[in-house]
mmCIF file with all atom_site columns, C-alpha atoms in Angstrom:
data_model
loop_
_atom_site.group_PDB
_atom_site.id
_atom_site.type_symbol
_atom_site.label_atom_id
_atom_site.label_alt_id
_atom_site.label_comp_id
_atom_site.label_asym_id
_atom_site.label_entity_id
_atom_site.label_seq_id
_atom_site.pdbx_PDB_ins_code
_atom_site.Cartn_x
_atom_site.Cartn_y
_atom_site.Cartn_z
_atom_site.occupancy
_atom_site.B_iso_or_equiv
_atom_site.pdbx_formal_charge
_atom_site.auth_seq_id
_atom_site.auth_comp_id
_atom_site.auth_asym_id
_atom_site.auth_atom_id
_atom_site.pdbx_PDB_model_num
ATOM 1   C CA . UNK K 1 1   ? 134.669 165.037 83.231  1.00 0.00 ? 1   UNK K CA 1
ATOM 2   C CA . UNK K 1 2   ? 138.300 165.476 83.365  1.00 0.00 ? 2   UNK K CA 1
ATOM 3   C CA . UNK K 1 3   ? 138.589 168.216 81.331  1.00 0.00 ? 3   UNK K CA 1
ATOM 4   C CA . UNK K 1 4   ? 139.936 170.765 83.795  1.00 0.00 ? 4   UNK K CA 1
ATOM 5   C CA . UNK K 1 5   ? 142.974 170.373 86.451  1.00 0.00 ? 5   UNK K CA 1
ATOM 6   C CA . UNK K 1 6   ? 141.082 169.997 89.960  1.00 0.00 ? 6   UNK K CA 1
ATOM 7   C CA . UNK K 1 7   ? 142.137 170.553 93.971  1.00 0.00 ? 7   UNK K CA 1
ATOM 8   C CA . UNK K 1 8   ? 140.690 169.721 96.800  1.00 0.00 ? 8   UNK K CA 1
ATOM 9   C CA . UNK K 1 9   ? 141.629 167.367 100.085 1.00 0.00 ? 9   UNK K CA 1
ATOM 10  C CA . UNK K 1 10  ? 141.566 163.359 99.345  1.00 0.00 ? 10  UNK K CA 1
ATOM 11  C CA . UNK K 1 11  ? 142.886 160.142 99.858  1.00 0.00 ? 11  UNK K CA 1
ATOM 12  C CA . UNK K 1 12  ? 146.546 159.161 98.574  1.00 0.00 ? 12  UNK K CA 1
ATOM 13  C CA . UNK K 1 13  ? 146.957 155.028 97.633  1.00 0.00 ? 13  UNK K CA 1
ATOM 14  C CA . UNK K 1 14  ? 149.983 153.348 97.022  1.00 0.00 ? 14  UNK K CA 1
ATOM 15  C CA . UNK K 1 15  ? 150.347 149.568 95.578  1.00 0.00 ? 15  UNK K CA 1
ATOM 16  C CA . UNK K 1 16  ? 153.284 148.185 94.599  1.00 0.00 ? 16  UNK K CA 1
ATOM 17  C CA . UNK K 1 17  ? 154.548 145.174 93.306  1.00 0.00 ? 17  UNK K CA 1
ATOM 18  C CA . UNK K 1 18  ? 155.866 142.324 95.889  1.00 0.00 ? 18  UNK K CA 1
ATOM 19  C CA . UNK K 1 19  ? 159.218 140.424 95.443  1.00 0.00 ? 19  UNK K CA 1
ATOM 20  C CA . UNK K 1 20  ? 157.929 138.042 97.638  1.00 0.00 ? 20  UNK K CA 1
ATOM 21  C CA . UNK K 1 21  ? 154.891 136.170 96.566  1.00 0.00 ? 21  UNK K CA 1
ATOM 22  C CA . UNK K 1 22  ? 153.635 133.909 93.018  1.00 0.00 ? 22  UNK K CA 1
ATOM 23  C CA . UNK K 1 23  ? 149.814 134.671 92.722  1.00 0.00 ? 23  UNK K CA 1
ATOM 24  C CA . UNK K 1 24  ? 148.376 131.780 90.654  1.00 0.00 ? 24  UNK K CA 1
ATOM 25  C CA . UNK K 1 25  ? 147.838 133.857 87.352  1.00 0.00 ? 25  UNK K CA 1
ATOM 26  C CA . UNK K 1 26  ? 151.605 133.717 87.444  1.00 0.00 ? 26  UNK K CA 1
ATOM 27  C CA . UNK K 1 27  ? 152.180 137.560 87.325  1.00 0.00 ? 27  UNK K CA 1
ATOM 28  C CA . UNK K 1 28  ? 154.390 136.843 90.903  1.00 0.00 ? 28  UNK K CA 1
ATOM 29  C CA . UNK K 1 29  ? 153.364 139.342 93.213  1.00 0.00 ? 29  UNK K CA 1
ATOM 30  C CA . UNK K 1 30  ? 152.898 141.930 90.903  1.00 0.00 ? 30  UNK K CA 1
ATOM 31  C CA . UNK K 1 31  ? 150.059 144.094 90.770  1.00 0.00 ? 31  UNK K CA 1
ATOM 32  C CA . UNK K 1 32  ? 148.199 143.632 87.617  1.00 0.00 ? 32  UNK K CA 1
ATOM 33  C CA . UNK K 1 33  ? 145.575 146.064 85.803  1.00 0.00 ? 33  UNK K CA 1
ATOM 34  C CA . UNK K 1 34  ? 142.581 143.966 86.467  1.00 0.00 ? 34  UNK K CA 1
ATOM 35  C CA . UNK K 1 35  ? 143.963 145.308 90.603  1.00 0.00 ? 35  UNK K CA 1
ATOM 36  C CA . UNK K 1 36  ? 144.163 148.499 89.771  1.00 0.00 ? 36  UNK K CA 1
ATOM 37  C CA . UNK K 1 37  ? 141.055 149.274 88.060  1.00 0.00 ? 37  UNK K CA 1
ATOM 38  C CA . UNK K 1 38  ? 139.392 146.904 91.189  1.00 0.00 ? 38  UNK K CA 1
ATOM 39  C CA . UNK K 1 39  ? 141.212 150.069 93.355  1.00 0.00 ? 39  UNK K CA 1
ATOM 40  C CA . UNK K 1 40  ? 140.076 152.655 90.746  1.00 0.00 ? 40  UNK K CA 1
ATOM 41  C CA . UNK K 1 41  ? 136.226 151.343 90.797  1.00 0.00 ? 41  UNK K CA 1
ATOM 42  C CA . UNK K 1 42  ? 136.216 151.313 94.513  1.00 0.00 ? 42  UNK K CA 1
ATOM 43  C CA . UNK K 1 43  ? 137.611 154.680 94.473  1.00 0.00 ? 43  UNK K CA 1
ATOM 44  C CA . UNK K 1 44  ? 134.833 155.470 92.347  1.00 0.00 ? 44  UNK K CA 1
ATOM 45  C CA . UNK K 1 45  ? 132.416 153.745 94.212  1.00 0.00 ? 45  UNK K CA 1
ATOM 46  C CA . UNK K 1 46  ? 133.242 155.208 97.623  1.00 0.00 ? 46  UNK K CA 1
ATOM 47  C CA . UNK K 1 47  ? 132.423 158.668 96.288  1.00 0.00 ? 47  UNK K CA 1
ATOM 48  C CA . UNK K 1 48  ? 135.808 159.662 94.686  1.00 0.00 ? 48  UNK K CA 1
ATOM 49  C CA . UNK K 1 49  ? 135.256 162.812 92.932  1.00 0.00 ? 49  UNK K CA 1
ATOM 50  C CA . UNK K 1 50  ? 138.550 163.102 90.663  1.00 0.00 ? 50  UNK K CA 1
ATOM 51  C CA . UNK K 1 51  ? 141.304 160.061 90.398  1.00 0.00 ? 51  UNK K CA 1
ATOM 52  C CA . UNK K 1 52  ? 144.914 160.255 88.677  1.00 0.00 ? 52  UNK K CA 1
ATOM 53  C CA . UNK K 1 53  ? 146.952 157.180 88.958  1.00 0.00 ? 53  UNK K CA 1
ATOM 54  C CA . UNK K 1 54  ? 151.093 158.444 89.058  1.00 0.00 ? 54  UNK K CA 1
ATOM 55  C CA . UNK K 1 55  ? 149.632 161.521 87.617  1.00 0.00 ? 55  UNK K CA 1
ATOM 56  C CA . UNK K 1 56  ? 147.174 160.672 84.829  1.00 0.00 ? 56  UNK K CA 1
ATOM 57  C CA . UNK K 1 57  ? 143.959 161.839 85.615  1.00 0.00 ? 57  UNK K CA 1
ATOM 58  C CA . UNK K 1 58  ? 141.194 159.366 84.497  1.00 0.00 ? 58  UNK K CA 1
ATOM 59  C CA . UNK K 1 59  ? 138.365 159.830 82.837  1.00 0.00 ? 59  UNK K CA 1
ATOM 60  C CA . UNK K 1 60  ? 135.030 157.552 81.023  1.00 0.00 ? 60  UNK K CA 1
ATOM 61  C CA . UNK K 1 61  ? 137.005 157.146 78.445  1.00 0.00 ? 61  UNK K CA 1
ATOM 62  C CA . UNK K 1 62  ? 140.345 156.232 80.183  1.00 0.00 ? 62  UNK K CA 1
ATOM 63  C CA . UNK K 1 63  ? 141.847 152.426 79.369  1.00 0.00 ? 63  UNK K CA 1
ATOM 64  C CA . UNK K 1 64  ? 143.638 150.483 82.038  1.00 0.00 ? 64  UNK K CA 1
ATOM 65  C CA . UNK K 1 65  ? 145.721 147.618 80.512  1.00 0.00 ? 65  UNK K CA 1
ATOM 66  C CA . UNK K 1 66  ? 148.451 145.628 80.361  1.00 0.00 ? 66  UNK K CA 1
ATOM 67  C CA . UNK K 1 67  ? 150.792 146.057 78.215  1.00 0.00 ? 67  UNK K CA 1
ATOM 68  C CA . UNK K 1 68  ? 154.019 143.866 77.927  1.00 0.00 ? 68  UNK K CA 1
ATOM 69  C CA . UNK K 1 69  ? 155.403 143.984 81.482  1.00 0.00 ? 69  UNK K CA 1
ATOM 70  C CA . UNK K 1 70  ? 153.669 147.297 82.089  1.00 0.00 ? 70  UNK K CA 1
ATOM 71  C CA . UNK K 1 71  ? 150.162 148.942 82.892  1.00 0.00 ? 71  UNK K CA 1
ATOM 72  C CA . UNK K 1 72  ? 148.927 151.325 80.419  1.00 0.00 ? 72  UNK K CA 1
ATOM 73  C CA . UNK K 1 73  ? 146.891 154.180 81.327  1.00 0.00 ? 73  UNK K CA 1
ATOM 74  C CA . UNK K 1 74  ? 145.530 155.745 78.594  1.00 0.00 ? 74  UNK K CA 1
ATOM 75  C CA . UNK K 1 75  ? 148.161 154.107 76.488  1.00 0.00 ? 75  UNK K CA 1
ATOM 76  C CA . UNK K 1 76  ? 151.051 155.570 79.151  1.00 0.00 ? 76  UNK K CA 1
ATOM 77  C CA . UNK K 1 77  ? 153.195 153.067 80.225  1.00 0.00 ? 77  UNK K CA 1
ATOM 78  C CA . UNK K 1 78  ? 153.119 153.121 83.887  1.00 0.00 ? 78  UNK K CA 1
ATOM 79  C CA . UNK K 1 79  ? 155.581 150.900 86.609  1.00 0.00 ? 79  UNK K CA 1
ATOM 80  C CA . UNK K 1 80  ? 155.037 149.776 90.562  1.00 0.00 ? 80  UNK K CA 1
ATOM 81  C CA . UNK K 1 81  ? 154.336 151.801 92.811  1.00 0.00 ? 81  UNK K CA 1
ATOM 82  C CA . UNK K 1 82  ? 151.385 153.075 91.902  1.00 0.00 ? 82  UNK K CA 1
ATOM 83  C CA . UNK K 1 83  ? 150.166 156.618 93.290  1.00 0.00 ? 83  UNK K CA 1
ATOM 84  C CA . UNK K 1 84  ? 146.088 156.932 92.837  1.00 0.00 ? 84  UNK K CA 1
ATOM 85  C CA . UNK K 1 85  ? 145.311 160.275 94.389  1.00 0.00 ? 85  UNK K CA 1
ATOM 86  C CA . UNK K 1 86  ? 141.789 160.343 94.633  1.00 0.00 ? 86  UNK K CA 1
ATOM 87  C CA . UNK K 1 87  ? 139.625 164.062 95.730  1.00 0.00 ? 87  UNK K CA 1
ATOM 88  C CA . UNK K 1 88  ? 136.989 163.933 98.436  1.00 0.00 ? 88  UNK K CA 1
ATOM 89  C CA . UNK K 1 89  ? 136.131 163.896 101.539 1.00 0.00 ? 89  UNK K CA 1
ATOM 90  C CA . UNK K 1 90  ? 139.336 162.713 103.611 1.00 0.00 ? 90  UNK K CA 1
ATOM 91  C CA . UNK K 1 91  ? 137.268 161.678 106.547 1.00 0.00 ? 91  UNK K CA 1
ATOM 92  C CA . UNK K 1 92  ? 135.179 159.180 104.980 1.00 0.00 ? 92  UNK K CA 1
ATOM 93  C CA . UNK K 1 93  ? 136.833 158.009 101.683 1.00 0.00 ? 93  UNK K CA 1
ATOM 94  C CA . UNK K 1 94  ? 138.877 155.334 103.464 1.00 0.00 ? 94  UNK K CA 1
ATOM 95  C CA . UNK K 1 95  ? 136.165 153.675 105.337 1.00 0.00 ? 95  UNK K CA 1
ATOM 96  C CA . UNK K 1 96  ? 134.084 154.087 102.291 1.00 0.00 ? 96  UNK K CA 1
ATOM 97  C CA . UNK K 1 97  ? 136.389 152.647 100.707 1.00 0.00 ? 97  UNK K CA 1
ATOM 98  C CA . UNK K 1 98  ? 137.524 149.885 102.577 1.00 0.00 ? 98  UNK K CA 1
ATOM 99  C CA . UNK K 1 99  ? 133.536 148.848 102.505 1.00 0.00 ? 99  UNK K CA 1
ATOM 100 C CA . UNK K 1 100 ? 133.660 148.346 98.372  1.00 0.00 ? 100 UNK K CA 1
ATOM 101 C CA . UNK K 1 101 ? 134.580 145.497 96.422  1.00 0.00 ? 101 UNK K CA 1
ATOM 102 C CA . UNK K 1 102 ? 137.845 147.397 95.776  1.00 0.00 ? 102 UNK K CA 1
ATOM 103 C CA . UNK K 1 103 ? 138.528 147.933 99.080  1.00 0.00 ? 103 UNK K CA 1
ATOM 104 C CA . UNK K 1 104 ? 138.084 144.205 99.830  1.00 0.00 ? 104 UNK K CA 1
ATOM 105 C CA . UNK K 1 105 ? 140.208 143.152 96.450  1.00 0.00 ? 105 UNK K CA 1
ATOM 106 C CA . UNK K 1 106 ? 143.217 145.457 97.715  1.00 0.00 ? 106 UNK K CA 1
ATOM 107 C CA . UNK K 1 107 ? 143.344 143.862 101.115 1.00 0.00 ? 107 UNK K CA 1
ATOM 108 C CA . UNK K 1 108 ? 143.398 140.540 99.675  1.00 0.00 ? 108 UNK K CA 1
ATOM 109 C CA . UNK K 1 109 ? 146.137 141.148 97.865  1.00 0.00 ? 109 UNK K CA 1
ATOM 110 C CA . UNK K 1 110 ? 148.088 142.705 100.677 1.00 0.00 ? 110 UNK K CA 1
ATOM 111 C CA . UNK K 1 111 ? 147.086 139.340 102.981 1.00 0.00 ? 111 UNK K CA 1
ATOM 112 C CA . UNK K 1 112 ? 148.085 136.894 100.274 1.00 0.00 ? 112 UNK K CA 1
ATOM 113 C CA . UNK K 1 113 ? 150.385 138.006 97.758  1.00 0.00 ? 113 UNK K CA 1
ATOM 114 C CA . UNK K 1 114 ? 152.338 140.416 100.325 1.00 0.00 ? 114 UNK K CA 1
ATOM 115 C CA . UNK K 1 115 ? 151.340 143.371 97.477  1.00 0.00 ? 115 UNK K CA 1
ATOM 116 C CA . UNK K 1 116 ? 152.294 146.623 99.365  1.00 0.00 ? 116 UNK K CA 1
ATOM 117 C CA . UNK K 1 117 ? 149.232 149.175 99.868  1.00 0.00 ? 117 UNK K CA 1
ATOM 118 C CA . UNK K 1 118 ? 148.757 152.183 101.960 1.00 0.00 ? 118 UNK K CA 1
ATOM 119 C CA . UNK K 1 119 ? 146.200 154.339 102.412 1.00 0.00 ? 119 UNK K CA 1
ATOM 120 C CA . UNK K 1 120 ? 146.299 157.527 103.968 1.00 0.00 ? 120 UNK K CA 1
ATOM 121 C CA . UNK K 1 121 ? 144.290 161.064 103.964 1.00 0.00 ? 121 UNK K CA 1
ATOM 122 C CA . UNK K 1 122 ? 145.634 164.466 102.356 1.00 0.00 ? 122 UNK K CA 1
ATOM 123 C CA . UNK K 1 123 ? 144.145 168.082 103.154 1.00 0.00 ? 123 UNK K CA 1
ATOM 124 C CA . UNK K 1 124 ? 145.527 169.311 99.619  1.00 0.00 ? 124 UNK K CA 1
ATOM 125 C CA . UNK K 1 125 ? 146.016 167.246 95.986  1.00 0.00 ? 125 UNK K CA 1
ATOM 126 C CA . UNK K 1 126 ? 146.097 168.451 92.362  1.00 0.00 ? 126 UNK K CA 1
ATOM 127 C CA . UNK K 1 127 ? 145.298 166.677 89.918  1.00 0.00 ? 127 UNK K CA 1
ATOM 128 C CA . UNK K 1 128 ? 145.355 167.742 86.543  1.00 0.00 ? 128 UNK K CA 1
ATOM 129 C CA . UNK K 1 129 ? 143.131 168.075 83.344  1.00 0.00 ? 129 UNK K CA 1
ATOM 130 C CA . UNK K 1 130 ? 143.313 165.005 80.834  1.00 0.00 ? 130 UNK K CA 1
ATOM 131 C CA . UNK K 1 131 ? 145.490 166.721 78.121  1.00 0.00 ? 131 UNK K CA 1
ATOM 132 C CA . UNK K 1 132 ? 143.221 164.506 75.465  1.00 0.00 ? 132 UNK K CA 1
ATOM 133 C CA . UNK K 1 133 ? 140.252 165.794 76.172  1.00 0.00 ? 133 UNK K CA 1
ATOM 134 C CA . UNK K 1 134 ? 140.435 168.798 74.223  1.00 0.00 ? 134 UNK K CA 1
ATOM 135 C CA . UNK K 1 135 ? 137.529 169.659 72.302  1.00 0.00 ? 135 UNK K CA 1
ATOM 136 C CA . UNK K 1 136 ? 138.543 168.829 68.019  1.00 0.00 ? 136 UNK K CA 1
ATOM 137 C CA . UNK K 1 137 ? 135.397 170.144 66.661  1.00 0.00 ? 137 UNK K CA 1
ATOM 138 C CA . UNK K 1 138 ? 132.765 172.151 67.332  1.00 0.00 ? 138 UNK K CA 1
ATOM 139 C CA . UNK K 1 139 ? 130.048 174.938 65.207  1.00 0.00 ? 139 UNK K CA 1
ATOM 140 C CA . UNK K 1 140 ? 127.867 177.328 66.838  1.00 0.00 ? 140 UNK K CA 1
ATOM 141 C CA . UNK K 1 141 ? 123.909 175.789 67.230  1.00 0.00 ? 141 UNK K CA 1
ATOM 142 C CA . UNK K 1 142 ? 120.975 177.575 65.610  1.00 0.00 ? 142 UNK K CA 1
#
């Protein structure tokens, strides 16, 4: 649920921005949040347990947006590169992964648009608690 920090081993994904390409939306090369909640859901999908994107852990209620020139998560302006640290099993995630919709969406990207992603296993993440999911009220039950 978010509501704690968590640890565990994982997968560690990078996308940036690229200087290089114009993708026909017009955003030119840059990676926009409709891509990075396409990387989240695949995540997701491919049995993620617990995902932060550059250290925001996300939740059901989390928003991914744009926002001016910037993606907001949970209304946190965030910039390229992205870091989505995702906990589970290192040995499958990737392939998992790679075998979702979001798997496919990120390799598009890197094949056309020259985006920059990497994907690569870690033994050991933390990722923390949602700081608004605190519980704001609450009364004993009969």
């Amino acid at each position: 649920a978010g509501t704690r920090a968590v640890t565990g081993p994982g997968v560690v994904v990078v996308i940036s921005d690229s200087a290089e390409a114009a993708r026909a939306d017009g955003t030119d090369g840059e990676v926009t949040d409709e891509d990075l909640r396409q990387l989240v859901n695949g995540l997701w999908q491919a049995g993620a347990e617990a995902v932060s994107v550059n250290g925001r852990r996300l939740t059901t209620r989390t928003a991914i947006r744009m926002a001016g020139g910037a993606i907001t998560v949970d209304y946190r302006s965030l910039h390229s590169p992205y870091r989505v640290e995702a906990i589970g099993d290192p040995r499958n995630l990737p392939a998992a992964f790679a075998a979702t919709t979001g798997g496919a969406w990120c390799e598009y990207l890197r094949a056309n648009f020259q985006i920059g992603y990497t994907i690569s296993s870690s033994e050991q993440l933390s990722l923390p608690a949602d700081p608004g999911l605190g519980v704001t009220k609450a009364k004993v039950g009969s």
